[in-house]
XYZ file of C-alpha atoms in Angstrom:
393
model
C 3.663 -26.410 11.602
C 2.896 -24.645 14.872
C 4.649 -25.791 18.005
C 2.617 -25.378 21.168
C 4.002 -25.544 24.691
C 1.860 -26.600 27.622
C 1.903 -24.387 30.735
C 3.161 -27.351 32.721
C 6.490 -27.120 30.891
C 7.382 -23.664 32.296
C 9.668 -25.041 35.028
C 11.444 -27.354 32.578
C 11.724 -24.574 30.032
C 13.349 -22.181 32.466
C 15.864 -24.792 33.453
C 16.812 -25.454 29.838
C 16.927 -21.855 28.610
C 20.704 -21.594 28.827
C 21.198 -24.840 26.899
C 18.793 -23.724 24.172
C 20.800 -20.540 23.696
C 23.957 -22.585 23.037
C 22.353 -24.599 20.237
C 23.857 -24.187 16.730
C 21.988 -20.985 15.877
C 23.309 -20.912 12.340
C 21.367 -24.093 11.676
C 18.043 -22.850 10.366
C 16.405 -26.254 9.960
C 13.967 -25.539 12.804
C 13.106 -22.157 11.307
C 12.326 -23.633 7.903
C 10.332 -26.483 9.440
C 8.067 -24.184 11.451
C 7.926 -21.150 9.190
C 7.630 -20.197 5.548
C 10.570 -17.826 6.030
C 13.893 -18.406 4.313
C 16.591 -16.922 6.605
C 18.912 -16.688 3.606
C 16.464 -14.505 1.648
C 14.546 -12.332 4.098
C 11.738 -10.024 2.936
C 12.613 -6.377 2.472
C 11.496 -4.294 5.427
C 14.501 -2.005 5.818
C 14.356 -0.573 2.298
C 11.146 1.408 2.741
C 11.425 4.525 0.601
C 9.231 7.538 1.213
C 7.501 8.967 -1.851
C 8.633 12.449 -2.833
C 5.551 14.144 -1.374
C 6.436 12.761 2.074
C 9.240 15.253 2.272
C 11.755 16.131 4.964
C 9.289 18.361 6.789
C 6.672 15.622 6.997
C 9.264 13.081 8.138
C 10.684 15.380 10.814
C 7.241 16.197 12.179
C 5.489 12.841 11.993
C 7.833 9.847 11.729
C 8.765 8.139 14.973
C 11.902 6.096 14.331
C 14.237 5.721 17.339
C 17.890 5.943 16.404
C 18.640 2.900 18.577
C 16.063 0.718 16.821
C 16.293 1.083 13.044
C 14.253 -1.307 10.938
C 16.301 -4.267 9.738
C 15.109 -7.190 7.646
C 16.081 -9.661 10.353
C 14.585 -7.603 13.162
C 11.250 -7.021 11.433
C 11.112 -10.688 10.384
C 11.514 -11.716 14.017
C 8.852 -9.174 14.948
C 6.504 -10.667 12.378
C 6.991 -14.165 13.829
C 6.309 -12.863 17.338
C 3.262 -10.932 16.098
C 1.654 -14.106 14.741
C 2.837 -16.581 17.397
C 0.031 -17.896 19.604
C 2.601 -19.109 22.123
C 2.597 -15.541 23.395
C -0.765 -16.246 25.029
C -1.131 -18.279 28.181
C -3.401 -20.824 26.490
C -1.579 -20.880 23.117
C -4.784 -19.686 21.456
C -4.194 -16.008 20.647
C -1.528 -13.855 19.073
C -1.275 -10.145 18.360
C -2.641 -10.934 14.903
C -5.779 -12.412 16.464
C -6.949 -8.856 17.174
C -5.184 -7.034 14.313
C -6.340 -8.346 10.934
C -4.529 -7.335 7.756
C -7.881 -7.180 5.958
C -9.127 -4.587 8.467
C -6.121 -2.225 8.288
C -4.535 -4.357 11.032
C -7.390 -3.603 13.432
C -10.073 -5.864 14.859
C -13.333 -6.684 13.130
C -15.164 -6.918 16.468
C -16.080 -3.985 18.682
C -14.112 -5.470 21.593
C -11.505 -8.211 21.330
C -11.749 -11.618 22.976
C -9.162 -12.339 25.624
C -7.043 -15.476 25.887
C -9.736 -17.317 27.860
C -12.255 -16.992 25.016
C -14.850 -15.497 27.353
C -13.927 -11.983 28.471
C -13.501 -9.059 26.115
C -11.327 -5.973 26.195
C -12.772 -2.626 27.209
C -11.549 -0.859 24.076
C -11.474 -1.527 20.372
C -8.179 -2.791 18.926
C -6.658 0.102 17.010
C -5.592 0.049 13.356
C -1.835 -0.339 12.925
C -1.351 0.797 9.302
C 1.055 3.748 9.187
C 1.724 3.592 12.929
C 5.178 5.036 12.245
C 3.481 8.358 11.462
C 2.596 9.608 14.933
C 3.434 13.251 15.720
C 2.355 12.822 19.349
C 4.811 9.964 19.835
C 2.601 8.058 22.298
C 0.639 4.831 21.865
C -2.627 3.141 22.819
C -5.879 5.072 22.585
C -5.222 6.727 25.933
C -1.563 7.448 25.072
C -0.279 5.578 28.121
C 2.710 4.030 26.309
C 5.583 6.415 25.698
C 6.980 4.396 22.788
C 5.831 1.769 20.321
C 8.475 -0.509 21.794
C 6.893 -0.215 25.261
C 3.423 -0.750 23.813
C 4.191 -4.044 22.085
C 4.487 -6.283 25.147
C 1.801 -4.724 27.348
C -0.964 -6.922 25.828
C 1.177 -9.981 26.631
C 1.391 -8.871 30.265
C -2.323 -8.063 30.473
C -4.305 -10.566 32.545
C -7.256 -10.428 30.137
C -5.576 -10.104 26.729
C -2.753 -12.655 26.424
C -2.696 -13.538 30.102
C 0.894 -13.341 31.370
C 0.327 -11.028 34.298
C 2.545 -11.330 37.371
C 0.150 -13.796 38.981
C 0.673 -16.187 36.079
C 4.411 -16.128 35.613
C 4.832 -12.708 34.025
C 7.562 -12.291 31.463
C 9.763 -14.939 33.042
C 7.199 -17.463 31.804
C 7.044 -15.833 28.363
C 10.802 -15.898 27.898
C 10.909 -19.489 29.069
C 8.322 -20.525 26.491
C 10.140 -18.794 23.663
C 13.510 -20.238 24.665
C 12.072 -23.737 24.335
C 10.837 -23.137 20.789
C 13.665 -24.180 18.436
C 13.022 -21.507 15.813
C 13.577 -18.557 18.170
C 17.272 -18.791 19.159
C 18.458 -18.639 15.519
C 16.010 -15.819 14.704
C 17.147 -13.756 17.693
C 20.781 -14.346 16.728
C 20.041 -13.306 13.158
C 18.416 -10.095 14.379
C 20.673 -9.150 17.294
C 23.950 -11.024 16.937
C 23.404 -13.643 19.644
C 20.612 -15.945 20.741
C 19.661 -14.180 23.981
C 15.884 -13.798 24.220
C 14.807 -10.751 26.249
C 11.737 -8.570 26.544
C 13.689 -5.581 25.245
C 14.627 -7.457 22.081
C 11.065 -8.658 21.626
C 9.852 -5.080 21.923
C 12.391 -3.816 19.429
C 11.612 -6.546 16.903
C 7.838 -6.149 17.095
C 8.128 -2.369 16.865
C 10.240 -2.770 13.721
C 7.608 -4.999 12.168
C 4.727 -2.656 12.984
C 6.641 0.404 11.745
C 7.232 -1.362 8.447
C 3.459 -1.578 7.756
C 3.218 1.604 5.701
C 0.759 2.446 2.969
C 1.567 4.419 -0.178
C -0.529 2.495 -2.694
C -3.981 4.068 -2.384
C -5.648 5.937 -5.235
C -4.967 9.115 -3.285
C -1.251 8.300 -3.085
C -1.039 7.304 -6.732
C -2.655 10.557 -7.795
C -0.730 12.828 -5.431
C 2.534 11.270 -6.626
C 1.922 12.875 -10.019
C 1.339 16.398 -8.669
C 4.051 19.060 -8.798
C 5.947 19.690 -5.595
C 6.669 23.356 -6.249
C 5.654 25.644 -3.371
C 1.882 26.265 -3.496
C 0.339 29.732 -3.833
C 0.449 31.930 -0.705
C -2.311 31.005 1.731
C -3.091 27.619 0.170
C -3.385 24.724 2.668
C -0.297 22.536 2.572
C 0.921 19.386 4.195
C 2.996 19.723 7.377
C 6.202 19.900 5.390
C 4.853 22.096 2.580
C 5.399 21.376 -1.072
C 1.858 20.287 -1.958
C -1.175 22.372 -2.700
C -3.705 20.169 -0.954
C -6.601 21.843 -2.746
C -5.384 20.708 -6.154
C -7.659 18.058 -7.599
C -6.007 14.687 -7.219
C -5.650 13.128 -10.676
C -8.134 10.322 -11.230
C -10.677 11.571 -8.713
C -14.354 11.698 -9.601
C -16.283 14.917 -9.058
C -17.698 13.489 -5.827
C -14.267 12.461 -4.525
C -12.839 15.865 -5.381
C -15.708 17.537 -3.524
C -14.913 15.312 -0.549
C -11.254 16.287 -0.815
C -12.206 19.953 -0.613
C -14.512 19.411 2.364
C -11.748 17.493 4.157
C -8.998 20.035 3.465
C -10.774 23.389 3.745
C -11.352 24.953 7.172
C -14.875 25.494 8.433
C -14.807 29.216 7.744
C -13.998 28.467 4.097
C -16.807 26.009 3.480
C -15.072 22.815 4.531
C -15.230 20.536 7.559
C -11.690 21.257 8.765
C -10.692 17.564 8.971
C -7.183 18.468 7.804
C -6.705 20.422 11.029
C -6.483 17.158 12.993
C -5.638 14.524 10.361
C -2.789 15.987 8.346
C -2.434 15.077 4.683
C -0.573 13.516 2.966
C -0.091 10.873 5.720
C -3.372 11.643 7.540
C -1.644 11.194 10.882
C -3.264 12.674 13.979
C -1.805 15.904 15.305
C 0.390 15.859 18.402
C -1.840 17.941 20.665
C -5.591 17.669 21.026
C -8.492 18.022 23.400
C -11.425 15.643 23.581
C -13.543 14.801 20.555
C -16.864 15.170 22.356
C -18.120 11.618 22.111
C -19.919 12.080 25.430
C -21.099 15.147 27.394
C -18.397 16.683 29.597
C -15.849 14.144 28.377
C -12.431 14.586 29.961
C -10.581 11.494 28.699
C -8.197 12.255 25.841
C -7.762 9.753 23.028
C -5.453 9.681 20.046
C -6.367 8.508 16.576
C -4.488 6.243 14.166
C -3.738 7.425 10.648
C -6.772 7.580 8.375
C -4.971 5.544 5.736
C -7.093 2.436 5.060
C -9.762 3.761 7.421
C -12.508 2.432 5.119
C -11.335 -1.112 5.865
C -12.260 -0.699 9.527
C -15.348 -2.417 10.846
C -15.565 -0.299 13.998
C -14.591 3.265 14.802
C -13.517 5.259 17.889
C -11.803 3.942 21.008
C -14.922 2.065 22.078
C -15.929 0.938 18.596
C -19.344 2.563 18.935
C -19.708 3.424 15.247
C -19.966 0.779 12.539
C -19.536 2.869 9.382
C -17.764 5.917 8.038
C -21.198 7.423 7.424
C -21.897 7.285 11.164
C -18.519 8.871 11.927
C -19.145 11.728 9.486
C -22.611 12.320 10.918
C -21.165 12.453 14.429
C -18.720 15.201 13.471
C -21.450 16.915 11.493
C -24.146 17.034 14.168
C -23.374 14.847 17.172
C -20.421 16.304 19.068
C -21.170 16.802 22.766
C -19.890 19.798 24.659
C -17.470 19.766 27.555
C -14.783 22.008 28.984
C -12.059 19.821 27.454
C -13.560 19.785 23.955
C -10.869 20.447 21.359
C -11.073 24.046 20.087
C -11.064 22.739 16.519
C -14.378 20.992 17.207
C -16.153 24.053 18.549
C -18.301 26.535 16.692
C -16.445 29.139 14.687
C -18.537 31.691 16.575
C -19.455 30.942 20.184
C -18.325 28.147 22.476
C -20.655 25.268 21.632
C -19.805 22.092 19.732
C -19.502 22.476 15.995
C -22.492 21.907 13.762
C -21.230 21.647 10.194
C -24.636 21.488 8.507
C -23.293 19.330 5.714
C -25.788 18.273 3.062
C -26.401 14.609 2.296
C -24.309 15.049 -0.853
C -21.483 16.651 1.148
C -21.419 13.775 3.634
C -21.420 11.188 0.857
C -18.565 13.054 -0.843
C -16.503 13.112 2.341
C -16.923 9.352 2.742
C -16.034 8.837 -0.922
C -12.823 10.808 -0.401
C -11.826 8.768 2.644
C -12.346 5.593 0.622
C -9.641 6.800 -1.788
C -7.166 6.393 1.098
C -7.492 2.598 0.927
C -4.435 0.624 -0.133
C -5.897 -2.825 -0.757
C -2.515 -4.369 -1.560
C -1.112 -3.923 1.941
C -3.559 -6.458 3.345
C -2.275 -9.157 1.002
C 1.423 -8.239 1.083
C 3.308 -11.459 1.910
C 5.722 -9.487 4.116
C 2.892 -8.963 6.586
C 1.252 -12.399 6.348
C 1.219 -15.228 8.866
C 4.669 -16.884 8.564
C 3.712 -20.152 10.275
C 3.209 -23.319 8.310
C -0.262 -24.898 8.687
């Protein structure tokens, strides 16, 4: 059962907000009526355990987990409800989940996402959210304009095109008024934060907890790597950011083609590989903290970050503008299509000279690289009930 509030109720809602907060928050009847969540038996979000190969070095370098916002079961549950709630749009027609599909690694299936009015579209592709907690650069959105995941979460709500609550249309005062009038929110906020006060800061913290809990360790790559020894690798062998893995070791269960793709991904260009590992660090495949441009266009100066490559094969579109529709196109771009500019990342330049790299991969090499990236898919995460729509039909 979804409860929808008409825009005309904003004035009434704001006047009643204080009364709503004094309702019996320990009475979860409204929660159970609207949602499939049982407040007495919340899903496990807080107990995420890192596999052994995601060691202390990897965690220190890549995991962004603010000390003042640890993941709790109640907080992430609230974040999940907010993530799927269409009341966060001005017309009650869109939610965060409308542009971030679990089946597409929590990204959009369209090149550009429809806004709340059903007519206009965003100027950038909606980024994958799987493994968002692994982010060495610590900034969010493609253009890195958000300093924290918490700050990022409510910007689409405030955007006049996306969910529509810009200052000209009530801003966050209107948002908080809508949520205060929905009977399932006061008890959920109290469960997460100790009292029923509904604020933007608490919304940000809850949604960030939910998104950080969407982590993938169930791919064929992960299952194979989990069986490898963690003794220090031989001197000079490529390792993950925290060491402990010889990334050249054949992952158990890989076909010959997948293993060839693994080698191409891991090895630097001067050793016969494509050097992908230099930017997308195994075993989490998170993007490195510092980078130049990726040469999508000549003389490009705009800098963009990349999400983790985990579940990348589930994407329908690739790059910040969604210009590519397949992994094969992406591989071919890095093989032969990079455009030069002064801000081009040094890792994407020729080993000798200053032009854009030309890898000269064979057709078999390119197919192997794609096959390897497909081993990073964790199909189970898209059907995990912890990340599913909690609203009753």
